[in-house]
Amino acid sequence: MEITYYGHASLGIAINGFHLLVDPFISGNPKASHIDIKALEADYILLTHAHYDHVLDVEALAKSKNAPIIANHEIVTYYEQKGFSGHAMNPGGSRKFEFGTLKVVPAVHSSSFPDGTYGGNPVGFVLKGESKTVYISGDTALTMDMQLIPLFHPIDLAIFPVGGNFTMDVDEALIASDFVACNRVLGAHYDTAALIEIDHEAAKNKFREKGKELVLLDIGASLQV
Ligand code: NI
Ligand code: MN
């Protein structure tokens, strides 16, 4: 599995010959101005919640790539009413897709569209394929519920927000990595604006001191799981 960071909480995932795009907010992110969304590959678009900084490029990409949207019931219904196709799932649900198995788990956050429409409950995803499992928490607080995740799936990589203010910060992400029994974390949701800027070396050191790894990718860079 190959994961590419497109800035903020936007991810590209290559798995079993398919391309997933998670929370695309690229054209509105000045730090990702070198990423051409027209050149991205997307067979499916996965959305953790409806906030602007996660759905900005959904309509352009879903249309140009003819990619179905996988998200909670309210988000899929919202896009279906605009003529897009999707597959709705809610927390606790798992489904086998052609790219792998996806489980939806709770996130503690909020979820409304830029136009004020209710966006259902925010979620995270546990994605399994190519004998690996990745947990994408989405925007969330640290929650005790995270401890349930490794009971079902040993996690090879956890993708956590680390920028604070709207989500967990670095210290909470470190505890979250214990909760999901995973020593390798990819940071997200940081540095997009001054409010969520982090000190990269200090953050990585906090993980290193616990025998863990925090990966902070350049925008457009990839890692292998
Ligand atoms: Ni959010
Ligand atoms: Mn966000």
mmCIF file with all atom_site columns, C-alpha atoms and ligand atoms in Angstrom:
data_model
loop_
_atom_site.group_PDB
_atom_site.id
_atom_site.type_symbol
_atom_site.label_atom_id
_atom_site.label_alt_id
_atom_site.label_comp_id
_atom_site.label_asym_id
_atom_site.label_entity_id
_atom_site.label_seq_id
_atom_site.pdbx_PDB_ins_code
_atom_site.Cartn_x
_atom_site.Cartn_y
_atom_site.Cartn_z
_atom_site.occupancy
_atom_site.B_iso_or_equiv
_atom_site.pdbx_formal_charge
_atom_site.auth_seq_id
_atom_site.auth_comp_id
_atom_site.auth_asym_id
_atom_site.auth_atom_id
_atom_site.pdbx_PDB_model_num
ATOM   1   C  CA . MET A 1 1   ? 0.000   0.000  0.000   1.00 0.00 ? 1   MET A CA 1
ATOM   2   C  CA . GLU A 1 2   ? 1.323   3.445  -0.903  1.00 0.00 ? 2   GLU A CA 1
ATOM   3   C  CA . ILE A 1 3   ? 0.080   6.589  0.822   1.00 0.00 ? 3   ILE A CA 1
ATOM   4   C  CA . THR A 1 4   ? 0.677   10.053 -0.619  1.00 0.00 ? 4   THR A CA 1
ATOM   5   C  CA . TYR A 1 5   ? 0.186   13.204 1.437   1.00 0.00 ? 5   TYR A CA 1
ATOM   6   C  CA . TYR A 1 6   ? -1.551  16.022 -0.428  1.00 0.00 ? 6   TYR A CA 1
ATOM   7   C  CA . GLY A 1 7   ? -1.473  18.491 2.450   1.00 0.00 ? 7   GLY A CA 1
ATOM   8   C  CA . HIS A 1 8   ? -3.803  19.172 5.401   1.00 0.00 ? 8   HIS A CA 1
ATOM   9   C  CA . ALA A 1 9   ? -5.825  15.921 5.781   1.00 0.00 ? 9   ALA A CA 1
ATOM   10  C  CA . SER A 1 10  ? -5.801  14.970 2.087   1.00 0.00 ? 10  SER A CA 1
ATOM   11  C  CA . LEU A 1 11  ? -4.397  11.574 1.197   1.00 0.00 ? 11  LEU A CA 1
ATOM   12  C  CA . GLY A 1 12  ? -4.007  9.430  -1.875  1.00 0.00 ? 12  GLY A CA 1
ATOM   13  C  CA . ILE A 1 13  ? -3.912  5.668  -1.239  1.00 0.00 ? 13  ILE A CA 1
ATOM   14  C  CA . ALA A 1 14  ? -2.840  3.121  -3.838  1.00 0.00 ? 14  ALA A CA 1
ATOM   15  C  CA . ILE A 1 15  ? -4.139  -0.307 -2.819  1.00 0.00 ? 15  ILE A CA 1
ATOM   16  C  CA . ASN A 1 16  ? -4.680  -3.489 -4.819  1.00 0.00 ? 16  ASN A CA 1
ATOM   17  C  CA . GLY A 1 17  ? -4.441  -1.565 -8.092  1.00 0.00 ? 17  GLY A CA 1
ATOM   18  C  CA . PHE A 1 18  ? -7.027  1.068  -7.074  1.00 0.00 ? 18  PHE A CA 1
ATOM   19  C  CA . HIS A 1 19  ? -6.606  4.700  -6.043  1.00 0.00 ? 19  HIS A CA 1
ATOM   20  C  CA . LEU A 1 20  ? -8.495  6.188  -3.112  1.00 0.00 ? 20  LEU A CA 1
ATOM   21  C  CA . LEU A 1 21  ? -8.574  9.873  -2.370  1.00 0.00 ? 21  LEU A CA 1
ATOM   22  C  CA . VAL A 1 22  ? -9.344  10.878 1.223   1.00 0.00 ? 22  VAL A CA 1
ATOM   23  C  CA . ASP A 1 23  ? -10.694 14.310 2.262   1.00 0.00 ? 23  ASP A CA 1
ATOM   24  C  CA . PRO A 1 24  ? -9.575  16.274 -0.796  1.00 0.00 ? 24  PRO A CA 1
ATOM   25  C  CA . PHE A 1 25  ? -8.795  19.891 0.143   1.00 0.00 ? 25  PHE A CA 1
ATOM   26  C  CA . ILE A 1 26  ? -6.024  20.746 -2.283  1.00 0.00 ? 26  ILE A CA 1
ATOM   27  C  CA . SER A 1 27  ? -6.990  23.602 -4.631  1.00 0.00 ? 27  SER A CA 1
ATOM   28  C  CA . GLY A 1 28  ? -7.739  25.848 -1.630  1.00 0.00 ? 28  GLY A CA 1
ATOM   29  C  CA . ASN A 1 29  ? -4.524  25.062 0.235   1.00 0.00 ? 29  ASN A CA 1
ATOM   30  C  CA . PRO A 1 30  ? -1.772  27.539 -0.706  1.00 0.00 ? 30  PRO A CA 1
ATOM   31  C  CA . LYS A 1 31  ? 0.815   25.041 0.607   1.00 0.00 ? 31  LYS A CA 1
ATOM   32  C  CA . ALA A 1 32  ? -0.378  22.471 -1.957  1.00 0.00 ? 32  ALA A CA 1
ATOM   33  C  CA . SER A 1 33  ? -0.346  24.813 -4.959  1.00 0.00 ? 33  SER A CA 1
ATOM   34  C  CA . HIS A 1 34  ? 2.173   22.520 -6.715  1.00 0.00 ? 34  HIS A CA 1
ATOM   35  C  CA . ILE A 1 35  ? -0.376  19.659 -6.732  1.00 0.00 ? 35  ILE A CA 1
ATOM   36  C  CA . ASP A 1 36  ? -2.487  19.556 -9.892  1.00 0.00 ? 36  ASP A CA 1
ATOM   37  C  CA . ILE A 1 37  ? -5.798  17.961 -8.938  1.00 0.00 ? 37  ILE A CA 1
ATOM   38  C  CA . LYS A 1 38  ? -6.522  17.163 -12.584 1.00 0.00 ? 38  LYS A CA 1
ATOM   39  C  CA . ALA A 1 39  ? -3.509  14.838 -12.571 1.00 0.00 ? 39  ALA A CA 1
ATOM   40  C  CA . LEU A 1 40  ? -4.607  12.897 -9.471  1.00 0.00 ? 40  LEU A CA 1
ATOM   41  C  CA . GLU A 1 41  ? -5.933  9.383  -9.780  1.00 0.00 ? 41  GLU A CA 1
ATOM   42  C  CA . ALA A 1 42  ? -9.156  8.582  -7.939  1.00 0.00 ? 42  ALA A CA 1
ATOM   43  C  CA . ASP A 1 43  ? -11.349 5.495  -8.235  1.00 0.00 ? 43  ASP A CA 1
ATOM   44  C  CA . TYR A 1 44  ? -13.121 6.285  -4.957  1.00 0.00 ? 44  TYR A CA 1
ATOM   45  C  CA . ILE A 1 45  ? -13.345 9.353  -2.723  1.00 0.00 ? 45  ILE A CA 1
ATOM   46  C  CA . LEU A 1 46  ? -13.507 8.730  1.048   1.00 0.00 ? 46  LEU A CA 1
ATOM   47  C  CA . LEU A 1 47  ? -14.777 11.486 3.329   1.00 0.00 ? 47  LEU A CA 1
ATOM   48  C  CA . THR A 1 48  ? -14.436 11.549 7.118   1.00 0.00 ? 48  THR A CA 1
ATOM   49  C  CA . HIS A 1 49  ? -16.807 14.509 7.593   1.00 0.00 ? 49  HIS A CA 1
ATOM   50  C  CA . ALA A 1 50  ? -18.351 17.454 5.761   1.00 0.00 ? 50  ALA A CA 1
ATOM   51  C  CA . HIS A 1 51  ? -16.169 20.374 6.817   1.00 0.00 ? 51  HIS A CA 1
ATOM   52  C  CA . TYR A 1 52  ? -14.879 22.715 4.120   1.00 0.00 ? 52  TYR A CA 1
ATOM   53  C  CA . ASP A 1 53  ? -11.250 21.738 4.698   1.00 0.00 ? 53  ASP A CA 1
ATOM   54  C  CA . HIS A 1 54  ? -12.117 18.099 3.828   1.00 0.00 ? 54  HIS A CA 1
ATOM   55  C  CA . VAL A 1 55  ? -14.605 18.379 0.952   1.00 0.00 ? 55  VAL A CA 1
ATOM   56  C  CA . LEU A 1 56  ? -13.511 21.422 -1.077  1.00 0.00 ? 56  LEU A CA 1
ATOM   57  C  CA . ASP A 1 57  ? -12.427 19.447 -4.167  1.00 0.00 ? 57  ASP A CA 1
ATOM   58  C  CA . VAL A 1 58  ? -14.965 16.614 -3.914  1.00 0.00 ? 58  VAL A CA 1
ATOM   59  C  CA . GLU A 1 59  ? -17.376 17.783 -6.596  1.00 0.00 ? 59  GLU A CA 1
ATOM   60  C  CA . ALA A 1 60  ? -14.670 18.620 -9.143  1.00 0.00 ? 60  ALA A CA 1
ATOM   61  C  CA . LEU A 1 61  ? -12.908 15.299 -8.579  1.00 0.00 ? 61  LEU A CA 1
ATOM   62  C  CA . ALA A 1 62  ? -15.997 13.082 -8.320  1.00 0.00 ? 62  ALA A CA 1
ATOM   63  C  CA . LYS A 1 63  ? -17.156 14.513 -11.644 1.00 0.00 ? 63  LYS A CA 1
ATOM   64  C  CA . SER A 1 64  ? -13.869 14.446 -13.577 1.00 0.00 ? 64  SER A CA 1
ATOM   65  C  CA . LYS A 1 65  ? -12.808 11.008 -12.265 1.00 0.00 ? 65  LYS A CA 1
ATOM   66  C  CA . ASN A 1 66  ? -16.337 9.544  -12.116 1.00 0.00 ? 66  ASN A CA 1
ATOM   67  C  CA . ALA A 1 67  ? -15.442 8.391  -8.598  1.00 0.00 ? 67  ALA A CA 1
ATOM   68  C  CA . PRO A 1 68  ? -18.106 7.251  -6.112  1.00 0.00 ? 68  PRO A CA 1
ATOM   69  C  CA . ILE A 1 69  ? -18.083 8.881  -2.672  1.00 0.00 ? 69  ILE A CA 1
ATOM   70  C  CA . ILE A 1 70  ? -17.826 6.697  0.427   1.00 0.00 ? 70  ILE A CA 1
ATOM   71  C  CA . ALA A 1 71  ? -18.925 8.513  3.564   1.00 0.00 ? 71  ALA A CA 1
ATOM   72  C  CA . ASN A 1 72  ? -21.659 8.593  6.192   1.00 0.00 ? 72  ASN A CA 1
ATOM   73  C  CA . HIS A 1 73  ? -25.341 8.536  5.238   1.00 0.00 ? 73  HIS A CA 1
ATOM   74  C  CA . GLU A 1 74  ? -25.896 12.308 5.385   1.00 0.00 ? 74  GLU A CA 1
ATOM   75  C  CA . ILE A 1 75  ? -22.833 13.157 3.276   1.00 0.00 ? 75  ILE A CA 1
ATOM   76  C  CA . VAL A 1 76  ? -23.624 10.548 0.611   1.00 0.00 ? 76  VAL A CA 1
ATOM   77  C  CA . THR A 1 77  ? -27.265 11.695 0.481   1.00 0.00 ? 77  THR A CA 1
ATOM   78  C  CA . TYR A 1 78  ? -26.109 15.324 0.072   1.00 0.00 ? 78  TYR A CA 1
ATOM   79  C  CA . TYR A 1 79  ? -23.953 14.426 -2.933  1.00 0.00 ? 79  TYR A CA 1
ATOM   80  C  CA . GLU A 1 80  ? -26.535 12.024 -4.411  1.00 0.00 ? 80  GLU A CA 1
ATOM   81  C  CA . GLN A 1 81  ? -29.017 14.906 -4.464  1.00 0.00 ? 81  GLN A CA 1
ATOM   82  C  CA . LYS A 1 82  ? -26.464 16.784 -6.586  1.00 0.00 ? 82  LYS A CA 1
ATOM   83  C  CA . GLY A 1 83  ? -26.241 13.864 -9.018  1.00 0.00 ? 83  GLY A CA 1
ATOM   84  C  CA . PHE A 1 84  ? -23.138 12.099 -7.686  1.00 0.00 ? 84  PHE A CA 1
ATOM   85  C  CA . SER A 1 85  ? -22.976 8.427  -6.757  1.00 0.00 ? 85  SER A CA 1
ATOM   86  C  CA . GLY A 1 86  ? -21.881 7.089  -3.425  1.00 0.00 ? 86  GLY A CA 1
ATOM   87  C  CA . HIS A 1 87  ? -21.902 4.343  -0.852  1.00 0.00 ? 87  HIS A CA 1
ATOM   88  C  CA . ALA A 1 88  ? -23.063 5.194  2.659   1.00 0.00 ? 88  ALA A CA 1
ATOM   89  C  CA . MET A 1 89  ? -21.623 3.559  5.768   1.00 0.00 ? 89  MET A CA 1
ATOM   90  C  CA . ASN A 1 90  ? -21.897 4.476  9.442   1.00 0.00 ? 90  ASN A CA 1
ATOM   91  C  CA . PRO A 1 91  ? -19.771 3.669  12.513  1.00 0.00 ? 91  PRO A CA 1
ATOM   92  C  CA . GLY A 1 92  ? -19.555 -0.037 13.283  1.00 0.00 ? 92  GLY A CA 1
ATOM   93  C  CA . GLY A 1 93  ? -20.085 -1.001 9.671   1.00 0.00 ? 93  GLY A CA 1
ATOM   94  C  CA . SER A 1 94  ? -17.550 -2.947 7.575   1.00 0.00 ? 94  SER A CA 1
ATOM   95  C  CA . ARG A 1 95  ? -17.686 -3.731 3.889   1.00 0.00 ? 95  ARG A CA 1
ATOM   96  C  CA . LYS A 1 96  ? -15.508 -5.522 1.400   1.00 0.00 ? 96  LYS A CA 1
ATOM   97  C  CA . PHE A 1 97  ? -14.858 -3.377 -1.674  1.00 0.00 ? 97  PHE A CA 1
ATOM   98  C  CA . GLU A 1 98  ? -12.831 -4.236 -4.759  1.00 0.00 ? 98  GLU A CA 1
ATOM   99  C  CA . PHE A 1 99  ? -9.878  -2.278 -3.272  1.00 0.00 ? 99  PHE A CA 1
ATOM   100 C  CA . GLY A 1 100 ? -9.978  -3.890 0.186   1.00 0.00 ? 100 GLY A CA 1
ATOM   101 C  CA . THR A 1 101 ? -12.059 -3.906 3.362   1.00 0.00 ? 101 THR A CA 1
ATOM   102 C  CA . LEU A 1 102 ? -13.223 -0.715 4.958   1.00 0.00 ? 102 LEU A CA 1
ATOM   103 C  CA . LYS A 1 103 ? -14.533 -0.360 8.507   1.00 0.00 ? 103 LYS A CA 1
ATOM   104 C  CA . VAL A 1 104 ? -16.077 2.865  9.744   1.00 0.00 ? 104 VAL A CA 1
ATOM   105 C  CA . VAL A 1 105 ? -15.268 3.891  13.325  1.00 0.00 ? 105 VAL A CA 1
ATOM   106 C  CA . PRO A 1 106 ? -16.393 6.823  15.476  1.00 0.00 ? 106 PRO A CA 1
ATOM   107 C  CA . ALA A 1 107 ? -14.602 10.172 15.614  1.00 0.00 ? 107 ALA A CA 1
ATOM   108 C  CA . VAL A 1 108 ? -15.292 12.926 18.123  1.00 0.00 ? 108 VAL A CA 1
ATOM   109 C  CA . HIS A 1 109 ? -15.609 16.160 16.147  1.00 0.00 ? 109 HIS A CA 1
ATOM   110 C  CA . SER A 1 110 ? -18.446 17.942 14.298  1.00 0.00 ? 110 SER A CA 1
ATOM   111 C  CA . SER A 1 111 ? -19.622 17.757 10.688  1.00 0.00 ? 111 SER A CA 1
ATOM   112 C  CA . SER A 1 112 ? -21.513 20.365 8.683   1.00 0.00 ? 112 SER A CA 1
ATOM   113 C  CA . PHE A 1 113 ? -21.217 21.432 5.056   1.00 0.00 ? 113 PHE A CA 1
ATOM   114 C  CA . PRO A 1 114 ? -20.066 24.942 4.147   1.00 0.00 ? 114 PRO A CA 1
ATOM   115 C  CA . ASP A 1 115 ? -23.713 25.794 3.281   1.00 0.00 ? 115 ASP A CA 1
ATOM   116 C  CA . GLY A 1 116 ? -24.824 24.777 6.786   1.00 0.00 ? 116 GLY A CA 1
ATOM   117 C  CA . THR A 1 117 ? -26.357 21.416 5.807   1.00 0.00 ? 117 THR A CA 1
ATOM   118 C  CA . TYR A 1 118 ? -26.037 18.796 8.548   1.00 0.00 ? 118 TYR A CA 1
ATOM   119 C  CA . GLY A 1 119 ? -23.183 16.452 7.689   1.00 0.00 ? 119 GLY A CA 1
ATOM   120 C  CA . GLY A 1 120 ? -23.966 13.524 9.992   1.00 0.00 ? 120 GLY A CA 1
ATOM   121 C  CA . ASN A 1 121 ? -21.479 12.153 12.490  1.00 0.00 ? 121 ASN A CA 1
ATOM   122 C  CA . PRO A 1 122 ? -17.753 12.470 11.776  1.00 0.00 ? 122 PRO A CA 1
ATOM   123 C  CA . VAL A 1 123 ? -15.991 9.127  11.269  1.00 0.00 ? 123 VAL A CA 1
ATOM   124 C  CA . GLY A 1 124 ? -12.640 7.446  10.897  1.00 0.00 ? 124 GLY A CA 1
ATOM   125 C  CA . PHE A 1 125 ? -11.737 4.554  8.607   1.00 0.00 ? 125 PHE A CA 1
ATOM   126 C  CA . VAL A 1 126 ? -9.878  1.291  9.150   1.00 0.00 ? 126 VAL A CA 1
ATOM   127 C  CA . LEU A 1 127 ? -8.637  0.216  5.725   1.00 0.00 ? 127 LEU A CA 1
ATOM   128 C  CA . LYS A 1 128 ? -7.384  -3.312 5.182   1.00 0.00 ? 128 LYS A CA 1
ATOM   129 C  CA . GLY A 1 129 ? -5.699  -4.639 2.051   1.00 0.00 ? 129 GLY A CA 1
ATOM   130 C  CA . GLU A 1 130 ? -2.465  -6.135 0.718   1.00 0.00 ? 130 GLU A CA 1
ATOM   131 C  CA . SER A 1 131 ? -2.084  -7.810 4.181   1.00 0.00 ? 131 SER A CA 1
ATOM   132 C  CA . LYS A 1 132 ? -1.783  -4.387 5.859   1.00 0.00 ? 132 LYS A CA 1
ATOM   133 C  CA . THR A 1 133 ? -4.158  -2.305 7.955   1.00 0.00 ? 133 THR A CA 1
ATOM   134 C  CA . VAL A 1 134 ? -4.203  1.482  8.183   1.00 0.00 ? 134 VAL A CA 1
ATOM   135 C  CA . TYR A 1 135 ? -6.291  3.533  10.606  1.00 0.00 ? 135 TYR A CA 1
ATOM   136 C  CA . ILE A 1 136 ? -7.298  6.979  9.364   1.00 0.00 ? 136 ILE A CA 1
ATOM   137 C  CA . SER A 1 137 ? -8.779  8.690  12.406  1.00 0.00 ? 137 SER A CA 1
ATOM   138 C  CA . GLY A 1 138 ? -10.114 11.775 10.622  1.00 0.00 ? 138 GLY A CA 1
ATOM   139 C  CA . ASP A 1 139 ? -10.490 14.971 12.632  1.00 0.00 ? 139 ASP A CA 1
ATOM   140 C  CA . THR A 1 140 ? -11.014 13.767 16.169  1.00 0.00 ? 140 THR A CA 1
ATOM   141 C  CA . ALA A 1 141 ? -10.263 14.207 19.827  1.00 0.00 ? 141 ALA A CA 1
ATOM   142 C  CA . LEU A 1 142 ? -8.401  11.483 21.659  1.00 0.00 ? 142 LEU A CA 1
ATOM   143 C  CA . THR A 1 143 ? -11.063 8.935  22.620  1.00 0.00 ? 143 THR A CA 1
ATOM   144 C  CA . MET A 1 144 ? -11.154 5.824  24.779  1.00 0.00 ? 144 MET A CA 1
ATOM   145 C  CA . ASP A 1 145 ? -13.011 4.133  21.896  1.00 0.00 ? 145 ASP A CA 1
ATOM   146 C  CA . MET A 1 146 ? -9.728  3.998  19.972  1.00 0.00 ? 146 MET A CA 1
ATOM   147 C  CA . GLN A 1 147 ? -8.731  1.130  22.280  1.00 0.00 ? 147 GLN A CA 1
ATOM   148 C  CA . LEU A 1 148 ? -11.320 -1.072 20.573  1.00 0.00 ? 148 LEU A CA 1
ATOM   149 C  CA . ILE A 1 149 ? -9.655  -0.792 17.168  1.00 0.00 ? 149 ILE A CA 1
ATOM   150 C  CA . PRO A 1 150 ? -6.618  -3.071 17.711  1.00 0.00 ? 150 PRO A CA 1
ATOM   151 C  CA . LEU A 1 151 ? -8.884  -5.767 19.202  1.00 0.00 ? 151 LEU A CA 1
ATOM   152 C  CA . PHE A 1 152 ? -10.092 -6.400 15.663  1.00 0.00 ? 152 PHE A CA 1
ATOM   153 C  CA . HIS A 1 153 ? -7.212  -5.265 13.465  1.00 0.00 ? 153 HIS A CA 1
ATOM   154 C  CA . PRO A 1 154 ? -3.486  -5.022 14.231  1.00 0.00 ? 154 PRO A CA 1
ATOM   155 C  CA . ILE A 1 155 ? -2.669  -1.531 12.906  1.00 0.00 ? 155 ILE A CA 1
ATOM   156 C  CA . ASP A 1 156 ? 0.420   -1.078 10.704  1.00 0.00 ? 156 ASP A CA 1
ATOM   157 C  CA . LEU A 1 157 ? 0.069   2.696  10.335  1.00 0.00 ? 157 LEU A CA 1
ATOM   158 C  CA . ALA A 1 158 ? -2.130  5.230  12.120  1.00 0.00 ? 158 ALA A CA 1
ATOM   159 C  CA . ILE A 1 159 ? -2.888  8.566  10.461  1.00 0.00 ? 159 ILE A CA 1
ATOM   160 C  CA . PHE A 1 160 ? -3.670  11.166 13.121  1.00 0.00 ? 160 PHE A CA 1
ATOM   161 C  CA . PRO A 1 161 ? -4.247  14.906 13.202  1.00 0.00 ? 161 PRO A CA 1
ATOM   162 C  CA . VAL A 1 162 ? -1.459  16.553 15.196  1.00 0.00 ? 162 VAL A CA 1
ATOM   163 C  CA . GLY A 1 163 ? -2.134  20.287 14.815  1.00 0.00 ? 163 GLY A CA 1
ATOM   164 C  CA . GLY A 1 164 ? -4.373  20.871 17.851  1.00 0.00 ? 164 GLY A CA 1
ATOM   165 C  CA . ASN A 1 165 ? -7.074  23.532 18.273  1.00 0.00 ? 165 ASN A CA 1
ATOM   166 C  CA . PHE A 1 166 ? -9.663  21.654 16.152  1.00 0.00 ? 166 PHE A CA 1
ATOM   167 C  CA . THR A 1 167 ? -8.315  18.150 16.794  1.00 0.00 ? 167 THR A CA 1
ATOM   168 C  CA . MET A 1 168 ? -5.774  16.174 18.792  1.00 0.00 ? 168 MET A CA 1
ATOM   169 C  CA . ASP A 1 169 ? -2.316  17.665 19.140  1.00 0.00 ? 169 ASP A CA 1
ATOM   170 C  CA . VAL A 1 170 ? 1.040   15.868 19.113  1.00 0.00 ? 170 VAL A CA 1
ATOM   171 C  CA . ASP A 1 171 ? 0.855   14.760 22.760  1.00 0.00 ? 171 ASP A CA 1
ATOM   172 C  CA . GLU A 1 172 ? -2.627  13.338 22.331  1.00 0.00 ? 172 GLU A CA 1
ATOM   173 C  CA . ALA A 1 173 ? -1.688  11.630 19.076  1.00 0.00 ? 173 ALA A CA 1
ATOM   174 C  CA . LEU A 1 174 ? 1.137   9.947  20.981  1.00 0.00 ? 174 LEU A CA 1
ATOM   175 C  CA . ILE A 1 175 ? -1.363  8.570  23.511  1.00 0.00 ? 175 ILE A CA 1
ATOM   176 C  CA . ALA A 1 176 ? -3.700  7.605  20.659  1.00 0.00 ? 176 ALA A CA 1
ATOM   177 C  CA . SER A 1 177 ? -0.869  5.557  19.140  1.00 0.00 ? 177 SER A CA 1
ATOM   178 C  CA . ASP A 1 178 ? -0.730  3.589  22.414  1.00 0.00 ? 178 ASP A CA 1
ATOM   179 C  CA . PHE A 1 179 ? -4.525  3.161  22.353  1.00 0.00 ? 179 PHE A CA 1
ATOM   180 C  CA . VAL A 1 180 ? -4.362  1.594  18.874  1.00 0.00 ? 180 VAL A CA 1
ATOM   181 C  CA . ALA A 1 181 ? -1.130  -0.309 19.651  1.00 0.00 ? 181 ALA A CA 1
ATOM   182 C  CA . CYS A 1 182 ? 0.733   1.190  16.705  1.00 0.00 ? 182 CYS A CA 1
ATOM   183 C  CA . ASN A 1 183 ? 4.256   2.599  16.709  1.00 0.00 ? 183 ASN A CA 1
ATOM   184 C  CA . ARG A 1 184 ? 4.166   4.287  13.309  1.00 0.00 ? 184 ARG A CA 1
ATOM   185 C  CA . VAL A 1 185 ? 2.095   7.430  12.874  1.00 0.00 ? 185 VAL A CA 1
ATOM   186 C  CA . LEU A 1 186 ? 1.628   9.692  9.863   1.00 0.00 ? 186 LEU A CA 1
ATOM   187 C  CA . GLY A 1 187 ? 0.776   13.229 10.974  1.00 0.00 ? 187 GLY A CA 1
ATOM   188 C  CA . ALA A 1 188 ? -1.996  15.241 9.309   1.00 0.00 ? 188 ALA A CA 1
ATOM   189 C  CA . HIS A 1 189 ? -4.000  18.431 9.882   1.00 0.00 ? 189 HIS A CA 1
ATOM   190 C  CA . TYR A 1 190 ? -1.030  20.656 10.773  1.00 0.00 ? 190 TYR A CA 1
ATOM   191 C  CA . ASP A 1 191 ? 0.782   23.717 9.342   1.00 0.00 ? 191 ASP A CA 1
ATOM   192 C  CA . THR A 1 192 ? -2.044  24.623 6.924   1.00 0.00 ? 192 THR A CA 1
ATOM   193 C  CA . ALA A 1 193 ? -2.606  27.839 8.905   1.00 0.00 ? 193 ALA A CA 1
ATOM   194 C  CA . ALA A 1 194 ? -0.789  29.561 11.787  1.00 0.00 ? 194 ALA A CA 1
ATOM   195 C  CA . LEU A 1 195 ? -3.340  28.220 14.280  1.00 0.00 ? 195 LEU A CA 1
ATOM   196 C  CA . ILE A 1 196 ? -2.244  24.614 13.700  1.00 0.00 ? 196 ILE A CA 1
ATOM   197 C  CA . GLU A 1 197 ? 1.483   25.067 13.104  1.00 0.00 ? 197 GLU A CA 1
ATOM   198 C  CA . ILE A 1 198 ? 3.747   22.570 14.865  1.00 0.00 ? 198 ILE A CA 1
ATOM   199 C  CA . ASP A 1 199 ? 7.478   22.252 15.553  1.00 0.00 ? 199 ASP A CA 1
ATOM   200 C  CA . HIS A 1 200 ? 8.380   19.228 13.390  1.00 0.00 ? 200 HIS A CA 1
ATOM   201 C  CA . GLU A 1 201 ? 11.576  18.215 15.183  1.00 0.00 ? 201 GLU A CA 1
ATOM   202 C  CA . ALA A 1 202 ? 10.045  18.559 18.666  1.00 0.00 ? 202 ALA A CA 1
ATOM   203 C  CA . ALA A 1 203 ? 7.028   16.503 17.562  1.00 0.00 ? 203 ALA A CA 1
ATOM   204 C  CA . LYS A 1 204 ? 9.161   13.746 16.041  1.00 0.00 ? 204 LYS A CA 1
ATOM   205 C  CA . ASN A 1 205 ? 11.340  13.665 19.159  1.00 0.00 ? 205 ASN A CA 1
ATOM   206 C  CA . LYS A 1 206 ? 8.345   13.110 21.420  1.00 0.00 ? 206 LYS A CA 1
ATOM   207 C  CA . PHE A 1 207 ? 7.554   9.969  19.424  1.00 0.00 ? 207 PHE A CA 1
ATOM   208 C  CA . ARG A 1 208 ? 11.191  8.880  19.237  1.00 0.00 ? 208 ARG A CA 1
ATOM   209 C  CA . GLU A 1 209 ? 11.521  9.082  23.039  1.00 0.00 ? 209 GLU A CA 1
ATOM   210 C  CA . LYS A 1 210 ? 8.724   6.491  23.309  1.00 0.00 ? 210 LYS A CA 1
ATOM   211 C  CA . GLY A 1 211 ? 10.301  4.224  20.702  1.00 0.00 ? 211 GLY A CA 1
ATOM   212 C  CA . LYS A 1 212 ? 7.789   5.314  18.080  1.00 0.00 ? 212 LYS A CA 1
ATOM   213 C  CA . GLU A 1 213 ? 7.980   7.063  14.725  1.00 0.00 ? 213 GLU A CA 1
ATOM   214 C  CA . LEU A 1 214 ? 6.079   10.187 13.647  1.00 0.00 ? 214 LEU A CA 1
ATOM   215 C  CA . VAL A 1 215 ? 6.264   10.650 9.877   1.00 0.00 ? 215 VAL A CA 1
ATOM   216 C  CA . LEU A 1 216 ? 5.661   14.181 8.556   1.00 0.00 ? 216 LEU A CA 1
ATOM   217 C  CA . LEU A 1 217 ? 5.662   13.993 4.770   1.00 0.00 ? 217 LEU A CA 1
ATOM   218 C  CA . ASP A 1 218 ? 6.332   16.857 2.376   1.00 0.00 ? 218 ASP A CA 1
ATOM   219 C  CA . ILE A 1 219 ? 3.202   17.662 0.391   1.00 0.00 ? 219 ILE A CA 1
ATOM   220 C  CA . GLY A 1 220 ? 3.245   15.340 -2.612  1.00 0.00 ? 220 GLY A CA 1
ATOM   221 C  CA . ALA A 1 221 ? 5.557   12.786 -0.934  1.00 0.00 ? 221 ALA A CA 1
ATOM   222 C  CA . SER A 1 222 ? 4.622   9.143  -0.277  1.00 0.00 ? 222 SER A CA 1
ATOM   223 C  CA . LEU A 1 223 ? 5.311   6.328  2.141   1.00 0.00 ? 223 LEU A CA 1
ATOM   224 C  CA . GLN A 1 224 ? 4.949   2.566  1.845   1.00 0.00 ? 224 GLN A CA 1
ATOM   225 C  CA . VAL A 1 225 ? 2.989   0.495  4.327   1.00 0.00 ? 225 VAL A CA 1
HETATM 226 NI NI . NI  B 2 .   ? -13.216 19.227 10.702  1.00 0.00 ? 1   NI  B NI 1
HETATM 227 MN MN . MN  B 3 .   ? -10.478 19.691 9.540   1.00 0.00 ? 2   MN  B MN 1
#
